[in-house]
C-alpha positions as semicolon CSV with decimal commas, in nm:
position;residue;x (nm);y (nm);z (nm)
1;X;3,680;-8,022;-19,305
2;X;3,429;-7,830;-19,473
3;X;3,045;-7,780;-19,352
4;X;2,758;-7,749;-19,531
5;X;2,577;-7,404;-19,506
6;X;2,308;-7,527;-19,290
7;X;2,557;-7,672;-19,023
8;X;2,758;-7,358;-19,082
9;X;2,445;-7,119;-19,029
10;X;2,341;-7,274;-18,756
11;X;2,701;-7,255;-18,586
12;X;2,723;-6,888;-18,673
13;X;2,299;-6,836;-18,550
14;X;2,419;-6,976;-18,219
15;X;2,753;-6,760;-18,163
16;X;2,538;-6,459;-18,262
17;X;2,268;-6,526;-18,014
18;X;2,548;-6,574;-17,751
19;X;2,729;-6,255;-17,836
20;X;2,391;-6,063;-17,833
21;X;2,328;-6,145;-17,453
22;X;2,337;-5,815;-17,257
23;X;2,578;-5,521;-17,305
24;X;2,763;-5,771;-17,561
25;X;2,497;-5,691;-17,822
26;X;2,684;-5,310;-17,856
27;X;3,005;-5,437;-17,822
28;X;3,201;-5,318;-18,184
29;X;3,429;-5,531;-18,173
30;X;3,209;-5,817;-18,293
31;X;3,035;-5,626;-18,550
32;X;3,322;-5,805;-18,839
33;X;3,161;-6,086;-18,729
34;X;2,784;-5,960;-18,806
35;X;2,919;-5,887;-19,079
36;X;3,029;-6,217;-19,238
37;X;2,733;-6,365;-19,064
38;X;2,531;-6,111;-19,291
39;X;2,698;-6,159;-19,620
40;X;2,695;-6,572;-19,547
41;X;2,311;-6,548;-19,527
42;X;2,310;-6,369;-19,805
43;X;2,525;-6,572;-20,045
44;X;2,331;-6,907;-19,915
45;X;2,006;-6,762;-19,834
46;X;1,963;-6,788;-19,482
47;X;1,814;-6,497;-19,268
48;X;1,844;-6,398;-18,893
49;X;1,680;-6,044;-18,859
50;X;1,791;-6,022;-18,453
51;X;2,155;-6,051;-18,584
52;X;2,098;-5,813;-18,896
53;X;1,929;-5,592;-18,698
54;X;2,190;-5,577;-18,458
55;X;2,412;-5,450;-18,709
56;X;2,219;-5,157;-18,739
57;X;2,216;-5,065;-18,375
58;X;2,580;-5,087;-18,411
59;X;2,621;-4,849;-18,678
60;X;2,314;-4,641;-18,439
61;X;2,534;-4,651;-18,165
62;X;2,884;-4,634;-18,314
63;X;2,831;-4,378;-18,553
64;X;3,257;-4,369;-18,589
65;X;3,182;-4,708;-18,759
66;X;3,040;-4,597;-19,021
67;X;3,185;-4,624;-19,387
68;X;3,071;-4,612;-19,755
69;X;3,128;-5,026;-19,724
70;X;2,915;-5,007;-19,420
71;X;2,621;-4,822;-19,582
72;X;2,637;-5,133;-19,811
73;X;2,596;-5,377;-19,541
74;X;2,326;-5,167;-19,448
75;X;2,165;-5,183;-19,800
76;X;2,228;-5,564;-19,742
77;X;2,024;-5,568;-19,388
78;X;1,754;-5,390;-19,582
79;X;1,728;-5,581;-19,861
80;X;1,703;-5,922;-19,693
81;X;1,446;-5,759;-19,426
82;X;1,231;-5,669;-19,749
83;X;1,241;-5,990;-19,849
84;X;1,024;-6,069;-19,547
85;X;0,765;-5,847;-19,587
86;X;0,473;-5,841;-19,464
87;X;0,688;-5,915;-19,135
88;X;0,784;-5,595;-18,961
89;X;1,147;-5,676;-19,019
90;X;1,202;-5,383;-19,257
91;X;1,015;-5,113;-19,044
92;X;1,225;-5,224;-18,714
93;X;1,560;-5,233;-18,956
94;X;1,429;-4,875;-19,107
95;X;1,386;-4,740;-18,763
96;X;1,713;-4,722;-18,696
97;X;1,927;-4,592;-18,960
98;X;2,082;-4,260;-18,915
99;X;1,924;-3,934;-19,139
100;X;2,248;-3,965;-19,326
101;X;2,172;-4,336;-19,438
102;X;1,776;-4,260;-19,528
103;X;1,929;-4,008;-19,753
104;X;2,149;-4,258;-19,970
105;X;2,030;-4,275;-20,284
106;X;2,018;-4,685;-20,258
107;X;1,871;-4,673;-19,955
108;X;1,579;-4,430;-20,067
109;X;1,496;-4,637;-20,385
110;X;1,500;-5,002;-20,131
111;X;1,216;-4,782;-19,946
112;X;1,036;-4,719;-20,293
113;X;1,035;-5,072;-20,327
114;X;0,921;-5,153;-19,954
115;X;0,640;-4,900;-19,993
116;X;0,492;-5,075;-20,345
117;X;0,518;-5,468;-20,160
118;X;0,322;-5,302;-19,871
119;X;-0,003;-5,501;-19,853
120;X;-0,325;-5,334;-19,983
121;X;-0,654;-5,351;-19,777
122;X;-0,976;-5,285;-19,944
123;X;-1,271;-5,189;-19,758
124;X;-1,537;-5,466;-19,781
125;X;-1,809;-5,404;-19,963
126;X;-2,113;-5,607;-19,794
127;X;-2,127;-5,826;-20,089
């Protein structure tokens, strides 16, 4: 039987809360699991930045996890945090890449684009 995306999402939201609870949140074994979680949000447009994020404090933590497919899910995490902006989603997710992901050339031109969709303030004026 197949589910729709919403029951599906919710399913996987709940498993990933679960797994998160404690030390289980750094546990690598699980992080295949973030990582279909991450790429079903993406193809049906759901987001859960505590499970994305969690990714990234995998990678943070696990740096012997780290691959050129990983710096794409990475790229992923990012771009669906900037997609929340003004939310700090995309300055917690920033936070904790390694100097070796900042430096990617993908990753440097997501941060272009996260630094131009950062919201101006003016100064009133007293008019």
């Amino acid at each position: 039987m197949v589910m729709d995306p919403q029951t599906q999402f919710e399913q996987m939201k709940e498993e990933a809360f679960y797994s998160m609870e404690g030390l289980g949140r750094l546990n690598p074994e699980k992080l295949d699991f973030y990582v279909d979680y991450l790429k079903f949000q993406v193809e049906h447009g759901f987001y859960d930045g505590d499970a994305n994020l969690n990714i990234l404090k995998l990678y943070q933590f696990s740096p012997d996890l780290i691959t050129r497919s990983s710096i794409d899910n990475v790229h992923l995490v990012l771009a669906k945090a900037l997609m929340r902006l003004p939310n700090s989603d995309y300055v917690f997710c920033r936070a904790q890449l390694s100097q070796e992901m900042i430096d990617d050339n993908l990753t440097k031109k997501i941060d272009d684009i996260a630094h131009c969709w950062r919201p101006v303030s003016f100064p009133s004026s007293g008019m």
